[in-house]
Amino acid sequence: IRNYAFDLSDKSYITISNISVFAATITTNSNSMNIILDRLKVQYVSHFVTLPPVPEEYLKLYWLTNPATHSHFHDSGVRLMGANSVIQNSIIEYSAGHGIVLGAAGCVADNNLVHDISYGGTYACGIQPTRCDAPQSITHNTIYRTGRTGIDGIGSNKDIGYNDIYDFGLINTDLGAIYSANDLNLSGTRIHHNWLHDAKNDINHRYPVGAGIYLDQNARPVQIDHNVFWNNNKNDIRVDQNSAPHNMIYNNTMVSNPPDFWFSLHAYI
């Protein structure tokens, strides 16, 4: 049994295209620059049945706060951890952990189909950008059937646009199709022209939020514009914030029911 079909750690300027991968994934490290993954079909990317704590050295590296809920955060998904790397036109399906992970400046995920992800019930997600200030682009992707979120833990300088995210929250609750938390700095990030709809989290739970965009625990500031929301739970856009700088939210279309849940701003204490 091999965890990695391709281990491109310390390798650069490599293109992998028109390949099918089954029950394995592709990994790189911070020294792997200018990797291109194109027209791949990767199935059963990362499977696990135990949730060991994230090793201590990775908690700081990936800006994590809880070693249990972020189990396998550091070793699951198709992982582009070096600068200026791209995954595009690919199908990523079935993973207990992440679908795609972008770990460095200049990384791009464009025009991918990502589905049936994070069935392990952790904070893993469809596409995971880095939580620091590295510029990254997540565009034109379709993400659906996730245990928790579609895109999670966004940091600053991210371009997140033209994605279709739906059927999220199949296992967890108190979440969003796009989610950030833990006082993260979102300066320079824009979330725009996305379709965010059909939350599947438990609406009878004590914390029933299944928002289209959820900025939790004072994550800020971000520009949110020209998104369309429908069939979400509790809020289409939820902002839990207690200090400046504030977010710019405009020209969005919100049609979830009831209408008093279209937008919610809370002072997070």
Tab-separated table of C-alpha atoms in Angstrom:
chain	number	residue	atom	x	y	z
A	1	ILE	CA	0.000	0.000	0.000
A	2	ARG	CA	1.395	3.393	-0.990
A	3	ASN	CA	0.124	6.680	0.395
A	4	TYR	CA	1.687	8.637	-2.469
A	5	ALA	CA	1.414	7.886	-6.168
A	6	PHE	CA	3.858	10.743	-6.750
A	7	ASP	CA	6.154	12.215	-4.104
A	8	LEU	CA	7.585	15.388	-5.622
A	9	SER	CA	9.280	16.643	-2.474
A	10	ASP	CA	12.357	18.711	-3.366
A	11	LYS	CA	11.425	18.487	-7.064
A	12	SER	CA	10.522	21.479	-9.252
A	13	TYR	CA	9.339	22.333	-12.789
A	14	ILE	CA	7.411	19.091	-13.260
A	15	THR	CA	4.081	18.630	-15.055
A	16	ILE	CA	1.827	15.621	-14.464
A	17	SER	CA	-1.130	15.378	-16.814
A	18	ASN	CA	-3.782	12.929	-18.033
A	19	ILE	CA	-3.153	10.462	-15.196
A	20	SER	CA	-5.635	8.514	-13.053
A	21	VAL	CA	-4.673	7.851	-9.429
A	22	PHE	CA	-6.570	5.397	-7.212
A	23	ALA	CA	-6.201	5.044	-3.423
A	24	ALA	CA	-3.184	7.346	-3.223
A	25	THR	CA	-2.339	11.018	-3.552
A	26	ILE	CA	0.316	13.445	-4.787
A	27	THR	CA	2.505	15.354	-2.377
A	28	THR	CA	5.197	18.030	-2.495
A	29	ASN	CA	7.065	20.131	0.056
A	30	SER	CA	8.089	23.772	0.413
A	31	ASN	CA	11.053	23.211	-1.940
A	32	SER	CA	8.816	21.931	-4.753
A	33	MET	CA	8.259	24.930	-7.006
A	34	ASN	CA	6.386	25.349	-10.299
A	35	ILE	CA	4.583	22.010	-10.223
A	36	ILE	CA	1.629	21.657	-12.631
A	37	LEU	CA	-1.090	19.033	-12.150
A	38	ASP	CA	-3.469	19.011	-15.118
A	39	ARG	CA	-6.397	16.807	-16.168
A	40	LEU	CA	-5.972	14.286	-13.364
A	41	LYS	CA	-8.551	11.963	-11.858
A	42	VAL	CA	-7.633	11.184	-8.245
A	43	GLN	CA	-9.953	8.862	-6.307
A	44	TYR	CA	-9.811	7.850	-2.631
A	45	VAL	CA	-7.160	10.464	-2.075
A	46	SER	CA	-6.548	10.036	1.658
A	47	HIS	CA	-8.297	7.415	3.745
A	48	PHE	CA	-7.982	6.977	7.503
A	49	VAL	CA	-10.034	5.573	10.359
A	50	THR	CA	-8.140	7.042	13.331
A	51	LEU	CA	-7.694	10.679	14.408
A	52	PRO	CA	-4.265	11.070	15.994
A	53	PRO	CA	-3.322	14.565	17.205
A	54	VAL	CA	-1.447	16.760	14.750
A	55	PRO	CA	2.274	16.622	15.633
A	56	GLU	CA	3.410	19.658	17.600
A	57	GLU	CA	5.729	20.962	14.889
A	58	TYR	CA	2.839	21.236	12.423
A	59	LEU	CA	0.535	23.193	14.727
A	60	LYS	CA	2.613	26.362	14.389
A	61	LEU	CA	3.575	25.712	10.767
A	62	TYR	CA	-0.075	25.519	9.666
A	63	TRP	CA	-1.472	28.012	12.199
A	64	LEU	CA	-3.597	25.360	13.911
A	65	THR	CA	-5.180	25.644	17.340
A	66	ASN	CA	-6.594	22.193	18.063
A	67	PRO	CA	-4.482	19.072	17.453
A	68	ALA	CA	-7.528	16.769	17.555
A	69	THR	CA	-10.049	18.470	15.264
A	70	HIS	CA	-7.309	19.129	12.711
A	71	SER	CA	-6.099	15.530	12.628
A	72	HIS	CA	-4.470	14.611	9.284
A	73	PHE	CA	-4.456	18.296	8.344
A	74	HIS	CA	-0.741	17.957	7.557
A	75	ASP	CA	-0.777	14.743	5.517
A	76	SER	CA	-4.033	14.459	3.553
A	77	GLY	CA	-5.193	15.701	0.161
A	78	VAL	CA	-3.397	16.503	-3.083
A	79	ARG	CA	-0.719	18.780	-1.623
A	80	LEU	CA	0.914	21.663	-3.489
A	81	MET	CA	3.198	23.048	-0.792
A	82	GLY	CA	5.754	24.906	-2.936
A	83	ALA	CA	5.520	28.273	-4.681
A	84	ASN	CA	3.850	28.922	-8.038
A	85	SER	CA	2.234	25.503	-8.358
A	86	VAL	CA	-1.066	24.785	-10.109
A	87	ILE	CA	-3.763	22.122	-10.074
A	88	GLN	CA	-6.313	22.544	-12.852
A	89	ASN	CA	-8.954	20.741	-14.903
A	90	SER	CA	-8.886	17.794	-12.494
A	91	ILE	CA	-11.319	15.564	-10.589
A	92	ILE	CA	-10.586	14.958	-6.914
A	93	GLU	CA	-13.039	12.596	-5.246
A	94	TYR	CA	-13.421	10.635	-2.010
A	95	SER	CA	-11.119	11.643	0.834
A	96	ALA	CA	-11.454	11.298	4.592
A	97	GLY	CA	-9.282	14.416	4.826
A	98	HIS	CA	-8.617	17.292	2.462
A	99	GLY	CA	-9.259	17.329	-1.265
A	100	ILE	CA	-6.647	19.882	-2.359
A	101	VAL	CA	-4.132	21.800	-0.211
A	102	LEU	CA	-2.374	24.973	-1.385
A	103	GLY	CA	0.611	25.729	0.810
A	104	ALA	CA	2.678	28.552	-0.680
A	105	ALA	CA	2.638	31.841	-2.573
A	106	GLY	CA	1.405	31.785	-6.151
A	107	CYS	CA	-0.459	28.478	-5.854
A	108	VAL	CA	-3.609	28.116	-7.967
A	109	ALA	CA	-6.570	25.720	-7.987
A	110	ASP	CA	-8.650	26.359	-11.110
A	111	ASN	CA	-11.481	24.517	-12.844
A	112	ASN	CA	-11.457	21.409	-10.659
A	113	LEU	CA	-14.308	19.127	-9.577
A	114	VAL	CA	-13.895	18.215	-5.898
A	115	HIS	CA	-16.466	16.067	-4.129
A	116	ASP	CA	-17.134	13.617	-1.288
A	117	ILE	CA	-14.414	15.110	0.896
A	118	SER	CA	-13.793	15.176	4.667
A	119	TYR	CA	-15.891	12.152	5.483
A	120	GLY	CA	-13.602	11.751	8.522
A	121	GLY	CA	-15.556	14.518	10.244
A	122	THR	CA	-12.601	16.841	11.003
A	123	TYR	CA	-11.869	20.402	9.875
A	124	ALA	CA	-10.586	19.109	6.540
A	125	CYS	CA	-12.237	20.642	3.479
A	126	GLY	CA	-12.531	20.578	-0.299
A	127	ILE	CA	-9.781	23.101	-1.017
A	128	GLN	CA	-7.528	24.354	1.790
A	129	PRO	CA	-5.490	27.526	1.194
A	130	THR	CA	-2.626	28.530	3.446
A	131	ARG	CA	-3.636	30.573	6.479
A	132	CYS	CA	-0.755	33.049	6.131
A	133	ASP	CA	-0.419	36.018	3.753
A	134	ALA	CA	0.772	34.136	0.651
A	135	PRO	CA	-1.206	35.210	-2.458
A	136	GLN	CA	-3.258	32.314	-3.848
A	137	SER	CA	-6.125	31.806	-6.281
A	138	ILE	CA	-9.089	29.410	-5.969
A	139	THR	CA	-11.319	29.906	-9.009
A	140	HIS	CA	-13.866	28.159	-11.230
A	141	ASN	CA	-14.054	25.052	-9.027
A	142	THR	CA	-17.101	22.933	-8.186
A	143	ILE	CA	-17.032	21.558	-4.622
A	144	TYR	CA	-19.837	19.443	-3.213
A	145	ARG	CA	-20.671	16.765	-0.633
A	146	THR	CA	-18.226	17.745	2.109
A	147	GLY	CA	-18.295	16.679	5.730
A	148	ARG	CA	-17.640	20.222	6.821
A	149	THR	CA	-16.766	23.140	4.536
A	150	GLY	CA	-15.883	23.717	0.908
A	151	ILE	CA	-13.009	26.158	1.513
A	152	ASP	CA	-11.731	26.568	5.079
A	153	GLY	CA	-9.211	28.589	7.051
A	154	ILE	CA	-8.585	31.278	4.467
A	155	GLY	CA	-5.889	33.830	5.261
A	156	SER	CA	-4.919	37.107	3.618
A	157	ASN	CA	-4.330	37.846	-0.080
A	158	LYS	CA	-6.580	35.115	-1.452
A	159	ASP	CA	-8.659	35.383	-4.633
A	160	ILE	CA	-11.700	33.118	-4.225
A	161	GLY	CA	-14.053	33.532	-7.141
A	162	TYR	CA	-16.411	31.836	-9.596
A	163	ASN	CA	-16.740	28.667	-7.505
A	164	ASP	CA	-19.907	26.585	-7.071
A	165	ILE	CA	-20.054	25.094	-3.542
A	166	TYR	CA	-23.029	23.093	-2.315
A	167	ASP	CA	-24.134	20.117	-0.185
A	168	PHE	CA	-21.609	21.067	2.504
A	169	GLY	CA	-21.924	20.222	6.202
A	170	LEU	CA	-22.949	16.582	5.783
A	171	ILE	CA	-21.252	15.576	9.070
A	172	ASN	CA	-20.455	18.764	11.038
A	173	THR	CA	-22.398	21.910	11.901
A	174	ASP	CA	-21.676	25.562	12.832
A	175	LEU	CA	-19.858	26.143	9.551
A	176	GLY	CA	-19.955	27.765	6.120
A	177	ALA	CA	-19.364	26.836	2.504
A	178	ILE	CA	-16.435	29.254	2.895
A	179	TYR	CA	-15.166	29.596	6.469
A	180	SER	CA	-12.459	31.375	8.441
A	181	ALA	CA	-11.931	31.842	12.175
A	182	ASN	CA	-9.411	32.283	15.005
A	183	ASP	CA	-8.782	36.010	14.517
A	184	LEU	CA	-7.105	35.363	11.164
A	185	ASN	CA	-5.978	38.383	9.165
A	186	LEU	CA	-7.899	38.411	5.865
A	187	SER	CA	-6.443	41.642	4.457
A	188	GLY	CA	-6.303	41.617	0.680
A	189	THR	CA	-8.681	38.674	0.340
A	190	ARG	CA	-11.671	38.914	-1.984
A	191	ILE	CA	-14.559	36.404	-2.106
A	192	HIS	CA	-16.586	37.112	-5.219
A	193	HIS	CA	-18.869	35.699	-7.912
A	194	ASN	CA	-19.440	32.387	-6.120
A	195	TRP	CA	-22.591	30.272	-5.924
A	196	LEU	CA	-22.917	29.108	-2.288
A	197	HIS	CA	-25.991	27.050	-1.618
A	198	ASP	CA	-27.817	24.029	-0.198
A	199	ALA	CA	-26.243	23.576	3.226
A	200	LYS	CA	-26.781	20.069	4.631
A	201	ASN	CA	-25.862	20.531	8.307
A	202	ASP	CA	-28.254	19.620	11.133
A	203	ILE	CA	-30.672	22.535	11.571
A	204	ASN	CA	-31.901	21.081	14.860
A	205	HIS	CA	-28.454	21.186	16.434
A	206	ARG	CA	-27.637	23.626	19.224
A	207	TYR	CA	-25.402	25.431	16.703
A	208	PRO	CA	-27.366	25.176	13.442
A	209	VAL	CA	-25.374	27.632	11.324
A	210	GLY	CA	-24.768	26.441	7.762
A	211	ALA	CA	-23.899	29.773	6.158
A	212	GLY	CA	-22.691	30.493	2.669
A	213	ILE	CA	-19.814	32.554	4.100
A	214	TYR	CA	-18.959	32.410	7.808
A	215	LEU	CA	-16.317	34.700	9.314
A	216	ASP	CA	-16.061	33.328	12.832
A	217	GLN	CA	-14.107	34.405	15.907
A	218	ASN	CA	-13.122	37.831	14.637
A	219	ALA	CA	-11.569	36.768	11.305
A	220	ARG	CA	-11.326	39.974	9.219
A	221	PRO	CA	-11.203	42.121	7.040
A	222	VAL	CA	-12.333	40.727	3.700
A	223	GLN	CA	-14.190	41.964	0.613
A	224	ILE	CA	-17.329	39.947	-0.189
A	225	ASP	CA	-19.136	40.876	-3.399
A	226	HIS	CA	-21.273	39.539	-6.233
A	227	ASN	CA	-21.968	36.161	-4.636
A	228	VAL	CA	-25.300	34.319	-4.886
A	229	PHE	CA	-26.705	32.398	-1.893
A	230	TRP	CA	-29.700	30.087	-1.544
A	231	ASN	CA	-30.998	27.243	0.624
A	232	ASN	CA	-28.510	27.830	3.438
A	233	ASN	CA	-29.170	27.401	7.160
A	234	LYS	CA	-29.432	30.239	9.675
A	235	ASN	CA	-27.423	32.774	7.614
A	236	ASP	CA	-26.239	33.364	4.079
A	237	ILE	CA	-23.408	35.569	5.380
A	238	ARG	CA	-22.463	35.407	9.055
A	239	VAL	CA	-19.863	37.744	10.572
A	240	ASP	CA	-18.826	37.269	14.201
A	241	GLN	CA	-16.602	40.249	14.913
A	242	ASN	CA	-15.737	42.507	17.829
A	243	SER	CA	-13.087	44.879	16.482
A	244	ALA	CA	-11.957	46.823	13.412
A	245	PRO	CA	-10.978	46.748	10.613
A	246	HIS	CA	-14.353	45.804	9.237
A	247	ASN	CA	-15.359	43.886	6.149
A	248	MET	CA	-16.656	45.228	2.837
A	249	ILE	CA	-19.839	43.345	1.875
A	250	TYR	CA	-21.822	44.541	-1.126
A	251	ASN	CA	-23.740	43.529	-4.273
A	252	ASN	CA	-24.552	40.005	-3.096
A	253	THR	CA	-27.797	38.146	-3.821
A	254	MET	CA	-29.221	36.302	-0.781
A	255	VAL	CA	-32.436	34.305	-1.112
A	256	SER	CA	-32.329	31.707	1.667
A	257	ASN	CA	-35.354	31.515	3.964
A	258	PRO	CA	-36.330	33.154	6.240
A	259	PRO	CA	-35.247	36.591	4.988
A	260	ASP	CA	-34.155	37.834	8.427
A	261	PHE	CA	-31.307	35.316	8.205
A	262	TRP	CA	-29.841	36.688	4.989
A	263	PHE	CA	-27.119	38.522	6.864
A	264	SER	CA	-26.023	38.428	10.477
A	265	LEU	CA	-23.435	40.550	12.305
A	266	HIS	CA	-22.581	39.533	15.856
A	267	ALA	CA	-20.217	40.985	18.415
A	268	TYR	CA	-18.038	37.979	19.183
A	269	ILE	CA	-17.111	37.882	22.866
